[in-house]
Amino acid sequence: MDLFFVICGFVIYLSSTKRTTAGTTTISPAVFLIKRLARILPLYVTCTITLFLIEQHSERQTWELLFRSLAFIPVHNADQPNIFSPTMTVGWSINYEVYFYFLFLVALMFGQKFRKPLTAWAVVIFIAASLLGQAPAILLIVTHPINLLFLSGILLGALYRSDVRFPDRKMAIAAVVLAPVPILIQYIGKIGIEHGFAGVGGSLVFMLALTTIADKTLNMRCNRVLTYLGDISYSIYLTHPIVMWGVMWANERYAWGNPMSGWFCVGVTLFATIAVSALSYRLIEMGISVRAREWALEKLAARSRQALSAS
């Protein structure tokens, strides 16, 4: 999950800014908001409602929780860093992402000086994280130290756009080999295995920093399978709880694979998740999401043209 947060900040920076001879330019806040919401909302809403319908008779699932989940209105109902555990429990990270979008949106309103409000946000995190007690859930999410991973991703994006690079391929290859060592040491020694920059997040940032610089020299590429799994990773993340529910229900009803039912279910769940994710990626992410984005961008462009003609 920490890796997801860092990569999110990295991708947001690269997709929202452009390096020119005059400096770093940014896209308009409206375009940013349309693209990001169109990217995450259709699949999130679909999976949230689906899981609610499946588990609607359970004590945890309520209409109020469903409304809060769909509207990203958190309540403090879980331990940190979750804070807000929505209808689809894995969606806790999406809440952080949405509030990150909002704060980055505010930063974009400052134009080329967008780094100033982000820096101020980082300062607030350092100060508020140690002072807040029973604060509203929204405030706890926005000021939680795990947000430093988003900000680290932004810094990595700026690093990727910079002129910093290794002088030769040997040093770049050595950096790639060295990059995962701190993470391996942490997990082998069971040292600081927890969410956040002070846990595995710091090691992940170190790994990605070295890899990001090395990529400028090595121009690394993934094979098609890994690239495709990366493409459908958002679908995998949100659909796997639904798939797991379906597999467990089927296993209880039909007693699959006894006595190897455990491993059998793991295999079925894995392949079923990839299949369902591939379908949702094609129909929702590349279908509904893309059409919604293009429709909204066209409406925005039309409104801009009308405003120009009126002036």
JSON list of N, CA, C and O in Angstrom, two decimals, residues 218-272:
[
{"chain": "A", "resi": 218, "resn": "LEU", "atom": "N", "xyz": [19.52, 3.59, -18.17]},
{"chain": "A", "resi": 218, "resn": "LEU", "atom": "CA", "xyz": [19.27, 2.22, -18.63]},
{"chain": "A", "resi": 218, "resn": "LEU", "atom": "C", "xyz": [18.06, 2.10, -19.54]},
{"chain": "A", "resi": 218, "resn": "LEU", "atom": "O", "xyz": [17.95, 1.12, -20.28]},
{"chain": "A", "resi": 219, "resn": "ASN", "atom": "N", "xyz": [17.11, 3.06, -19.44]},
{"chain": "A", "resi": 219, "resn": "ASN", "atom": "CA", "xyz": [15.89, 3.00, -20.24]},
{"chain": "A", "resi": 219, "resn": "ASN", "atom": "C", "xyz": [15.21, 1.63, -20.10]},
{"chain": "A", "resi": 219, "resn": "ASN", "atom": "O", "xyz": [14.95, 0.92, -21.07]},
{"chain": "A", "resi": 220, "resn": "MET", "atom": "N", "xyz": [14.91, 1.26, -18.84]},
{"chain": "A", "resi": 220, "resn": "MET", "atom": "CA", "xyz": [14.39, -0.07, -18.54]},
{"chain": "A", "resi": 220, "resn": "MET", "atom": "C", "xyz": [12.96, -0.25, -19.06]},
{"chain": "A", "resi": 220, "resn": "MET", "atom": "O", "xyz": [12.17, 0.70, -19.09]},
{"chain": "A", "resi": 221, "resn": "ARG", "atom": "N", "xyz": [12.63, -1.47, -19.44]},
{"chain": "A", "resi": 221, "resn": "ARG", "atom": "CA", "xyz": [11.30, -1.80, -19.95]},
{"chain": "A", "resi": 221, "resn": "ARG", "atom": "C", "xyz": [10.82, -3.11, -19.33]},
{"chain": "A", "resi": 221, "resn": "ARG", "atom": "O", "xyz": [11.61, -4.03, -19.09]},
{"chain": "A", "resi": 222, "resn": "CYS", "atom": "N", "xyz": [9.51, -3.20, -19.08]},
{"chain": "A", "resi": 222, "resn": "CYS", "atom": "CA", "xyz": [8.91, -4.44, -18.57]},
{"chain": "A", "resi": 222, "resn": "CYS", "atom": "C", "xyz": [8.36, -5.27, -19.72]},
{"chain": "A", "resi": 222, "resn": "CYS", "atom": "O", "xyz": [8.03, -4.72, -20.79]},
{"chain": "A", "resi": 223, "resn": "ASN", "atom": "N", "xyz": [8.22, -6.58, -19.49]},
{"chain": "A", "resi": 223, "resn": "ASN", "atom": "CA", "xyz": [7.60, -7.41, -20.53]},
{"chain": "A", "resi": 223, "resn": "ASN", "atom": "C", "xyz": [6.10, -7.15, -20.55]},
{"chain": "A", "resi": 223, "resn": "ASN", "atom": "O", "xyz": [5.54, -6.49, -19.68]},
{"chain": "A", "resi": 224, "resn": "ARG", "atom": "N", "xyz": [5.44, -7.69, -21.55]},
{"chain": "A", "resi": 224, "resn": "ARG", "atom": "CA", "xyz": [4.03, -7.39, -21.78]},
{"chain": "A", "resi": 224, "resn": "ARG", "atom": "C", "xyz": [3.14, -7.85, -20.63]},
{"chain": "A", "resi": 224, "resn": "ARG", "atom": "O", "xyz": [2.17, -7.18, -20.28]},
{"chain": "A", "resi": 225, "resn": "VAL", "atom": "N", "xyz": [3.47, -9.00, -20.06]},
{"chain": "A", "resi": 225, "resn": "VAL", "atom": "CA", "xyz": [2.63, -9.55, -18.98]},
{"chain": "A", "resi": 225, "resn": "VAL", "atom": "C", "xyz": [2.65, -8.63, -17.77]},
{"chain": "A", "resi": 225, "resn": "VAL", "atom": "O", "xyz": [1.60, -8.28, -17.20]},
{"chain": "A", "resi": 226, "resn": "LEU", "atom": "N", "xyz": [3.85, -8.23, -17.35]},
{"chain": "A", "resi": 226, "resn": "LEU", "atom": "CA", "xyz": [3.97, -7.35, -16.18]},
{"chain": "A", "resi": 226, "resn": "LEU", "atom": "C", "xyz": [3.34, -5.99, -16.46]},
{"chain": "A", "resi": 226, "resn": "LEU", "atom": "O", "xyz": [2.71, -5.39, -15.58]},
{"chain": "A", "resi": 227, "resn": "THR", "atom": "N", "xyz": [3.51, -5.50, -17.68]},
{"chain": "A", "resi": 227, "resn": "THR", "atom": "CA", "xyz": [2.91, -4.21, -18.05]},
{"chain": "A", "resi": 227, "resn": "THR", "atom": "C", "xyz": [1.39, -4.29, -17.97]},
{"chain": "A", "resi": 227, "resn": "THR", "atom": "O", "xyz": [0.73, -3.37, -17.45]},
{"chain": "A", "resi": 228, "resn": "TYR", "atom": "N", "xyz": [0.83, -5.39, -18.47]},
{"chain": "A", "resi": 228, "resn": "TYR", "atom": "CA", "xyz": [-0.62, -5.54, -18.44]},
{"chain": "A", "resi": 228, "resn": "TYR", "atom": "C", "xyz": [-1.14, -5.68, -17.01]},
{"chain": "A", "resi": 228, "resn": "TYR", "atom": "O", "xyz": [-2.18, -5.10, -16.66]},
{"chain": "A", "resi": 229, "resn": "LEU", "atom": "N", "xyz": [-0.43, -6.44, -16.18]},
{"chain": "A", "resi": 229, "resn": "LEU", "atom": "CA", "xyz": [-0.83, -6.56, -14.78]},
{"chain": "A", "resi": 229, "resn": "LEU", "atom": "C", "xyz": [-0.79, -5.21, -14.09]},
{"chain": "A", "resi": 229, "resn": "LEU", "atom": "O", "xyz": [-1.62, -4.91, -13.22]},
{"chain": "A", "resi": 230, "resn": "GLY", "atom": "N", "xyz": [0.17, -4.38, -14.47]},
{"chain": "A", "resi": 230, "resn": "GLY", "atom": "CA", "xyz": [0.21, -3.03, -13.95]},
{"chain": "A", "resi": 230, "resn": "GLY", "atom": "C", "xyz": [-0.98, -2.21, -14.41]},
{"chain": "A", "resi": 230, "resn": "GLY", "atom": "O", "xyz": [-1.55, -1.43, -13.64]},
{"chain": "A", "resi": 231, "resn": "ASP", "atom": "N", "xyz": [-1.36, -2.40, -15.67]},
{"chain": "A", "resi": 231, "resn": "ASP", "atom": "CA", "xyz": [-2.51, -1.67, -16.21]},
{"chain": "A", "resi": 231, "resn": "ASP", "atom": "C", "xyz": [-3.81, -2.01, -15.47]},
{"chain": "A", "resi": 231, "resn": "ASP", "atom": "O", "xyz": [-4.64, -1.13, -15.22]},
{"chain": "A", "resi": 232, "resn": "ILE", "atom": "N", "xyz": [-3.97, -3.29, -15.12]},
{"chain": "A", "resi": 232, "resn": "ILE", "atom": "CA", "xyz": [-5.23, -3.70, -14.49]},
{"chain": "A", "resi": 232, "resn": "ILE", "atom": "C", "xyz": [-5.11, -3.74, -12.97]},
{"chain": "A", "resi": 232, "resn": "ILE", "atom": "O", "xyz": [-6.02, -4.26, -12.30]},
{"chain": "A", "resi": 233, "resn": "SER", "atom": "N", "xyz": [-4.04, -3.19, -12.41]},
{"chain": "A", "resi": 233, "resn": "SER", "atom": "CA", "xyz": [-3.81, -3.30, -10.97]},
{"chain": "A", "resi": 233, "resn": "SER", "atom": "C", "xyz": [-4.91, -2.61, -10.15]},
{"chain": "A", "resi": 233, "resn": "SER", "atom": "O", "xyz": [-5.26, -3.08, -9.06]},
{"chain": "A", "resi": 234, "resn": "TYR", "atom": "N", "xyz": [-5.46, -1.51, -10.65]},
{"chain": "A", "resi": 234, "resn": "TYR", "atom": "CA", "xyz": [-6.54, -0.83, -9.92]},
{"chain": "A", "resi": 234, "resn": "TYR", "atom": "C", "xyz": [-7.77, -1.72, -9.87]},
{"chain": "A", "resi": 234, "resn": "TYR", "atom": "O", "xyz": [-8.43, -1.83, -8.82]},
{"chain": "A", "resi": 235, "resn": "SER", "atom": "N", "xyz": [-8.07, -2.39, -10.97]},
{"chain": "A", "resi": 235, "resn": "SER", "atom": "CA", "xyz": [-9.19, -3.33, -10.98]},
{"chain": "A", "resi": 235, "resn": "SER", "atom": "C", "xyz": [-8.92, -4.52, -10.07]},
{"chain": "A", "resi": 235, "resn": "SER", "atom": "O", "xyz": [-9.82, -4.99, -9.36]},
{"chain": "A", "resi": 236, "resn": "ILE", "atom": "N", "xyz": [-7.69, -5.01, -10.06]},
{"chain": "A", "resi": 236, "resn": "ILE", "atom": "CA", "xyz": [-7.34, -6.12, -9.17]},
{"chain": "A", "resi": 236, "resn": "ILE", "atom": "C", "xyz": [-7.56, -5.72, -7.72]},
{"chain": "A", "resi": 236, "resn": "ILE", "atom": "O", "xyz": [-8.13, -6.48, -6.92]},
{"chain": "A", "resi": 237, "resn": "TYR", "atom": "N", "xyz": [-7.14, -4.52, -7.38]},
{"chain": "A", "resi": 237, "resn": "TYR", "atom": "CA", "xyz": [-7.25, -4.05, -6.00]},
{"chain": "A", "resi": 237, "resn": "TYR", "atom": "C", "xyz": [-8.69, -3.97, -5.53]},
{"chain": "A", "resi": 237, "resn": "TYR", "atom": "O", "xyz": [-9.02, -4.38, -4.41]},
{"chain": "A", "resi": 238, "resn": "LEU", "atom": "N", "xyz": [-9.59, -3.46, -6.38]},
{"chain": "A", "resi": 238, "resn": "LEU", "atom": "CA", "xyz": [-10.97, -3.24, -5.96]},
{"chain": "A", "resi": 238, "resn": "LEU", "atom": "C", "xyz": [-11.88, -4.45, -6.17]},
{"chain": "A", "resi": 238, "resn": "LEU", "atom": "O", "xyz": [-12.88, -4.60, -5.46]},
{"chain": "A", "resi": 239, "resn": "THR", "atom": "N", "xyz": [-11.57, -5.30, -7.14]},
{"chain": "A", "resi": 239, "resn": "THR", "atom": "CA", "xyz": [-12.46, -6.43, -7.40]},
{"chain": "A", "resi": 239, "resn": "THR", "atom": "C", "xyz": [-12.10, -7.68, -6.60]},
{"chain": "A", "resi": 239, "resn": "THR", "atom": "O", "xyz": [-12.95, -8.55, -6.42]},
{"chain": "A", "resi": 240, "resn": "HIS", "atom": "N", "xyz": [-10.88, -7.76, -6.09]},
{"chain": "A", "resi": 240, "resn": "HIS", "atom": "CA", "xyz": [-10.49, -9.01, -5.44]},
{"chain": "A", "resi": 240, "resn": "HIS", "atom": "C", "xyz": [-11.32, -9.35, -4.20]},
{"chain": "A", "resi": 240, "resn": "HIS", "atom": "O", "xyz": [-11.57, -10.53, -3.95]},
{"chain": "A", "resi": 241, "resn": "PRO", "atom": "N", "xyz": [-11.79, -8.37, -3.39]},
{"chain": "A", "resi": 241, "resn": "PRO", "atom": "CA", "xyz": [-12.65, -8.77, -2.27]},
{"chain": "A", "resi": 241, "resn": "PRO", "atom": "C", "xyz": [-13.96, -9.41, -2.73]},
{"chain": "A", "resi": 241, "resn": "PRO", "atom": "O", "xyz": [-14.47, -10.35, -2.10]},
{"chain": "A", "resi": 242, "resn": "ILE", "atom": "N", "xyz": [-14.50, -8.91, -3.84]},
{"chain": "A", "resi": 242, "resn": "ILE", "atom": "CA", "xyz": [-15.75, -9.48, -4.39]},
{"chain": "A", "resi": 242, "resn": "ILE", "atom": "C", "xyz": [-15.50, -10.89, -4.91]},
{"chain": "A", "resi": 242, "resn": "ILE", "atom": "O", "xyz": [-16.29, -11.81, -4.67]},
{"chain": "A", "resi": 243, "resn": "VAL", "atom": "N", "xyz": [-14.39, -11.07, -5.61]},
{"chain": "A", "resi": 243, "resn": "VAL", "atom": "CA", "xyz": [-14.04, -12.39, -6.13]},
{"chain": "A", "resi": 243, "resn": "VAL", "atom": "C", "xyz": [-13.80, -13.37, -4.99]},
{"chain": "A", "resi": 243, "resn": "VAL", "atom": "O", "xyz": [-14.26, -14.52, -5.03]},
{"chain": "A", "resi": 244, "resn": "MET", "atom": "N", "xyz": [-13.10, -12.93, -3.96]},
{"chain": "A", "resi": 244, "resn": "MET", "atom": "CA", "xyz": [-12.85, -13.80, -2.81]},
{"chain": "A", "resi": 244, "resn": "MET", "atom": "C", "xyz": [-14.15, -14.23, -2.15]},
{"chain": "A", "resi": 244, "resn": "MET", "atom": "O", "xyz": [-14.30, -15.40, -1.77]},
{"chain": "A", "resi": 245, "resn": "TRP", "atom": "N", "xyz": [-15.10, -13.31, -2.03]},
{"chain": "A", "resi": 245, "resn": "TRP", "atom": "CA", "xyz": [-16.40, -13.67, -1.46]},
{"chain": "A", "resi": 245, "resn": "TRP", "atom": "C", "xyz": [-17.06, -14.74, -2.30]},
{"chain": "A", "resi": 245, "resn": "TRP", "atom": "O", "xyz": [-17.62, -15.72, -1.78]},
{"chain": "A", "resi": 246, "resn": "GLY", "atom": "N", "xyz": [-17.03, -14.57, -3.62]},
{"chain": "A", "resi": 246, "resn": "GLY", "atom": "CA", "xyz": [-17.66, -15.53, -4.52]},
{"chain": "A", "resi": 246, "resn": "GLY", "atom": "C", "xyz": [-17.01, -16.90, -4.45]},
{"chain": "A", "resi": 246, "resn": "GLY", "atom": "O", "xyz": [-17.70, -17.93, -4.42]},
{"chain": "A", "resi": 247, "resn": "VAL", "atom": "N", "xyz": [-15.69, -16.93, -4.39]},
{"chain": "A", "resi": 247, "resn": "VAL", "atom": "CA", "xyz": [-14.97, -18.21, -4.33]},
{"chain": "A", "resi": 247, "resn": "VAL", "atom": "C", "xyz": [-15.24, -18.92, -3.00]},
{"chain": "A", "resi": 247, "resn": "VAL", "atom": "O", "xyz": [-15.47, -20.14, -2.97]},
{"chain": "A", "resi": 248, "resn": "MET", "atom": "N", "xyz": [-15.23, -18.19, -1.90]},
{"chain": "A", "resi": 248, "resn": "MET", "atom": "CA", "xyz": [-15.51, -18.81, -0.60]},
{"chain": "A", "resi": 248, "resn": "MET", "atom": "C", "xyz": [-16.94, -19.34, -0.53]},
{"chain": "A", "resi": 248, "resn": "MET", "atom": "O", "xyz": [-17.18, -20.42, 0.02]},
{"chain": "A", "resi": 249, "resn": "TRP", "atom": "N", "xyz": [-17.88, -18.58, -1.11]},
{"chain": "A", "resi": 249, "resn": "TRP", "atom": "CA", "xyz": [-19.26, -19.05, -1.13]},
{"chain": "A", "resi": 249, "resn": "TRP", "atom": "C", "xyz": [-19.38, -20.35, -1.94]},
{"chain": "A", "resi": 249, "resn": "TRP", "atom": "O", "xyz": [-20.02, -21.31, -1.51]},
{"chain": "A", "resi": 250, "resn": "ALA", "atom": "N", "xyz": [-18.73, -20.38, -3.11]},
{"chain": "A", "resi": 250, "resn": "ALA", "atom": "CA", "xyz": [-18.80, -21.56, -3.96]},
{"chain": "A", "resi": 250, "resn": "ALA", "atom": "C", "xyz": [-18.10, -22.75, -3.30]},
{"chain": "A", "resi": 250, "resn": "ALA", "atom": "O", "xyz": [-18.58, -23.90, -3.39]},
{"chain": "A", "resi": 251, "resn": "ASN", "atom": "N", "xyz": [-16.99, -22.49, -2.62]},
{"chain": "A", "resi": 251, "resn": "ASN", "atom": "CA", "xyz": [-16.26, -23.58, -1.97]},
{"chain": "A", "resi": 251, "resn": "ASN", "atom": "C", "xyz": [-17.07, -24.19, -0.82]},
{"chain": "A", "resi": 251, "resn": "ASN", "atom": "O", "xyz": [-17.08, -25.41, -0.64]},
{"chain": "A", "resi": 252, "resn": "GLU", "atom": "N", "xyz": [-17.77, -23.34, -0.07]},
{"chain": "A", "resi": 252, "resn": "GLU", "atom": "CA", "xyz": [-18.60, -23.85, 1.02]},
{"chain": "A", "resi": 252, "resn": "GLU", "atom": "C", "xyz": [-19.78, -24.66, 0.49]},
{"chain": "A", "resi": 252, "resn": "GLU", "atom": "O", "xyz": [-20.19, -25.66, 1.08]},
{"chain": "A", "resi": 253, "resn": "ARG", "atom": "N", "xyz": [-20.30, -24.22, -0.64]},
{"chain": "A", "resi": 253, "resn": "ARG", "atom": "CA", "xyz": [-21.48, -24.89, -1.18]},
{"chain": "A", "resi": 253, "resn": "ARG", "atom": "C", "xyz": [-21.13, -26.19, -1.89]},
{"chain": "A", "resi": 253, "resn": "ARG", "atom": "O", "xyz": [-21.85, -27.19, -1.78]},
{"chain": "A", "resi": 254, "resn": "TYR", "atom": "N", "xyz": [-20.02, -26.19, -2.62]},
{"chain": "A", "resi": 254, "resn": "TYR", "atom": "CA", "xyz": [-19.69, -27.36, -3.45]},
{"chain": "A", "resi": 254, "resn": "TYR", "atom": "C", "xyz": [-18.50, -28.16, -2.93]},
{"chain": "A", "resi": 254, "resn": "TYR", "atom": "O", "xyz": [-18.15, -29.19, -3.53]},
{"chain": "A", "resi": 255, "resn": "ALA", "atom": "N", "xyz": [-17.86, -27.71, -1.83]},
{"chain": "A", "resi": 255, "resn": "ALA", "atom": "CA", "xyz": [-16.73, -28.43, -1.23]},
{"chain": "A", "resi": 255, "resn": "ALA", "atom": "C", "xyz": [-15.68, -28.77, -2.27]},
{"chain": "A", "resi": 255, "resn": "ALA", "atom": "O", "xyz": [-15.31, -29.92, -2.46]},
{"chain": "A", "resi": 256, "resn": "TRP", "atom": "N", "xyz": [-15.19, -27.73, -2.96]},
{"chain": "A", "resi": 256, "resn": "TRP", "atom": "CA", "xyz": [-14.20, -27.94, -4.00]},
{"chain": "A", "resi": 256, "resn": "TRP", "atom": "C", "xyz": [-12.89, -28.50, -3.45]},
{"chain": "A", "resi": 256, "resn": "TRP", "atom": "O", "xyz": [-12.41, -28.11, -2.40]},
{"chain": "A", "resi": 257, "resn": "GLY", "atom": "N", "xyz": [-12.32, -29.39, -4.18]},
{"chain": "A", "resi": 257, "resn": "GLY", "atom": "CA", "xyz": [-10.92, -29.78, -4.03]},
{"chain": "A", "resi": 257, "resn": "GLY", "atom": "C", "xyz": [-10.53, -30.43, -2.72]},
{"chain": "A", "resi": 257, "resn": "GLY", "atom": "O", "xyz": [-9.35, -30.47, -2.40]},
{"chain": "A", "resi": 258, "resn": "ASN", "atom": "N", "xyz": [-11.42, -30.92, -1.94]},
{"chain": "A", "resi": 258, "resn": "ASN", "atom": "CA", "xyz": [-11.07, -31.56, -0.68]},
{"chain": "A", "resi": 258, "resn": "ASN", "atom": "C", "xyz": [-10.17, -32.78, -0.96]},
{"chain": "A", "resi": 258, "resn": "ASN", "atom": "O", "xyz": [-10.49, -33.58, -1.83]},
{"chain": "A", "resi": 259, "resn": "PRO", "atom": "N", "xyz": [-9.03, -32.95, -0.26]},
{"chain": "A", "resi": 259, "resn": "PRO", "atom": "CA", "xyz": [-8.57, -32.20, 0.91]},
{"chain": "A", "resi": 259, "resn": "PRO", "atom": "C", "xyz": [-7.66, -31.01, 0.58]},
{"chain": "A", "resi": 259, "resn": "PRO", "atom": "O", "xyz": [-7.11, -30.40, 1.49]},
{"chain": "A", "resi": 260, "resn": "MET", "atom": "N", "xyz": [-7.44, -30.70, -0.72]},
{"chain": "A", "resi": 260, "resn": "MET", "atom": "CA", "xyz": [-6.57, -29.60, -1.08]},
{"chain": "A", "resi": 260, "resn": "MET", "atom": "C", "xyz": [-7.37, -28.32, -1.32]},
{"chain": "A", "resi": 260, "resn": "MET", "atom": "O", "xyz": [-7.02, -27.48, -2.13]},
{"chain": "A", "resi": 261, "resn": "SER", "atom": "N", "xyz": [-8.47, -28.17, -0.60]},
{"chain": "A", "resi": 261, "resn": "SER", "atom": "CA", "xyz": [-9.38, -27.05, -0.86]},
{"chain": "A", "resi": 261, "resn": "SER", "atom": "C", "xyz": [-8.71, -25.70, -0.62]},
{"chain": "A", "resi": 261, "resn": "SER", "atom": "O", "xyz": [-8.99, -24.73, -1.32]},
{"chain": "A", "resi": 262, "resn": "GLY", "atom": "N", "xyz": [-7.81, -25.62, 0.34]},
{"chain": "A", "resi": 262, "resn": "GLY", "atom": "CA", "xyz": [-7.16, -24.35, 0.62]},
{"chain": "A", "resi": 262, "resn": "GLY", "atom": "C", "xyz": [-6.38, -23.84, -0.57]},
{"chain": "A", "resi": 262, "resn": "GLY", "atom": "O", "xyz": [-6.60, -22.73, -1.06]},
{"chain": "A", "resi": 263, "resn": "TRP", "atom": "N", "xyz": [-5.43, -24.67, -1.06]},
{"chain": "A", "resi": 263, "resn": "TRP", "atom": "CA", "xyz": [-4.61, -24.26, -2.20]},
{"chain": "A", "resi": 263, "resn": "TRP", "atom": "C", "xyz": [-5.45, -24.16, -3.46]},
{"chain": "A", "resi": 263, "resn": "TRP", "atom": "O", "xyz": [-5.18, -23.33, -4.33]},
{"chain": "A", "resi": 264, "resn": "PHE", "atom": "N", "xyz": [-6.45, -25.02, -3.57]},
{"chain": "A", "resi": 264, "resn": "PHE", "atom": "CA", "xyz": [-7.33, -24.97, -4.74]},
{"chain": "A", "resi": 264, "resn": "PHE", "atom": "C", "xyz": [-8.04, -23.62, -4.80]},
{"chain": "A", "resi": 264, "resn": "PHE", "atom": "O", "xyz": [-8.14, -22.98, -5.84]},
{"chain": "A", "resi": 265, "resn": "CYS", "atom": "N", "xyz": [-8.53, -23.17, -3.64]},
{"chain": "A", "resi": 265, "resn": "CYS", "atom": "CA", "xyz": [-9.23, -21.88, -3.57]},
{"chain": "A", "resi": 265, "resn": "CYS", "atom": "C", "xyz": [-8.28, -20.73, -3.89]},
{"chain": "A", "resi": 265, "resn": "CYS", "atom": "O", "xyz": [-8.68, -19.74, -4.51]},
{"chain": "A", "resi": 266, "resn": "VAL", "atom": "N", "xyz": [-7.03, -20.85, -3.44]},
{"chain": "A", "resi": 266, "resn": "VAL", "atom": "CA", "xyz": [-6.05, -19.81, -3.75]},
{"chain": "A", "resi": 266, "resn": "VAL", "atom": "C", "xyz": [-5.87, -19.69, -5.26]},
{"chain": "A", "resi": 266, "resn": "VAL", "atom": "O", "xyz": [-5.87, -18.59, -5.83]},
{"chain": "A", "resi": 267, "resn": "GLY", "atom": "N", "xyz": [-5.72, -20.84, -5.92]},
{"chain": "A", "resi": 267, "resn": "GLY", "atom": "CA", "xyz": [-5.54, -20.83, -7.37]},
{"chain": "A", "resi": 267, "resn": "GLY", "atom": "C", "xyz": [-6.75, -20.30, -8.10]},
{"chain": "A", "resi": 267, "resn": "GLY", "atom": "O", "xyz": [-6.63, -19.48, -9.01]},
{"chain": "A", "resi": 268, "resn": "VAL", "atom": "N", "xyz": [-7.93, -20.75, -7.69]},
{"chain": "A", "resi": 268, "resn": "VAL", "atom": "CA", "xyz": [-9.17, -20.29, -8.32]},
{"chain": "A", "resi": 268, "resn": "VAL", "atom": "C", "xyz": [-9.34, -18.79, -8.11]},
{"chain": "A", "resi": 268, "resn": "VAL", "atom": "O", "xyz": [-9.69, -18.05, -9.04]},
{"chain": "A", "resi": 269, "resn": "THR", "atom": "N", "xyz": [-9.07, -18.33, -6.89]},
{"chain": "A", "resi": 269, "resn": "THR", "atom": "CA", "xyz": [-9.21, -16.90, -6.59]},
{"chain": "A", "resi": 269, "resn": "THR", "atom": "C", "xyz": [-8.25, -16.07, -7.43]},
{"chain": "A", "resi": 269, "resn": "THR", "atom": "O", "xyz": [-8.62, -15.01, -7.95]},
{"chain": "A", "resi": 270, "resn": "LEU", "atom": "N", "xyz": [-7.02, -16.53, -7.57]},
{"chain": "A", "resi": 270, "resn": "LEU", "atom": "CA", "xyz": [-6.02, -15.81, -8.34]},
{"chain": "A", "resi": 270, "resn": "LEU", "atom": "C", "xyz": [-6.45, -15.65, -9.80]},
{"chain": "A", "resi": 270, "resn": "LEU", "atom": "O", "xyz": [-6.48, -14.54, -10.34]},
{"chain": "A", "resi": 271, "resn": "PHE", "atom": "N", "xyz": [-6.80, -16.77, -10.43]},
{"chain": "A", "resi": 271, "resn": "PHE", "atom": "CA", "xyz": [-7.18, -16.71, -11.84]},
{"chain": "A", "resi": 271, "resn": "PHE", "atom": "C", "xyz": [-8.50, -15.97, -12.04]},
{"chain": "A", "resi": 271, "resn": "PHE", "atom": "O", "xyz": [-8.67, -15.23, -13.01]},
{"chain": "A", "resi": 272, "resn": "ALA", "atom": "N", "xyz": [-9.45, -16.17, -11.11]},
{"chain": "A", "resi": 272, "resn": "ALA", "atom": "CA", "xyz": [-10.73, -15.49, -11.23]},
{"chain": "A", "resi": 272, "resn": "ALA", "atom": "C", "xyz": [-10.57, -13.98, -11.06]},
{"chain": "A", "resi": 272, "resn": "ALA", "atom": "O", "xyz": [-11.21, -13.19, -11.75]}
]
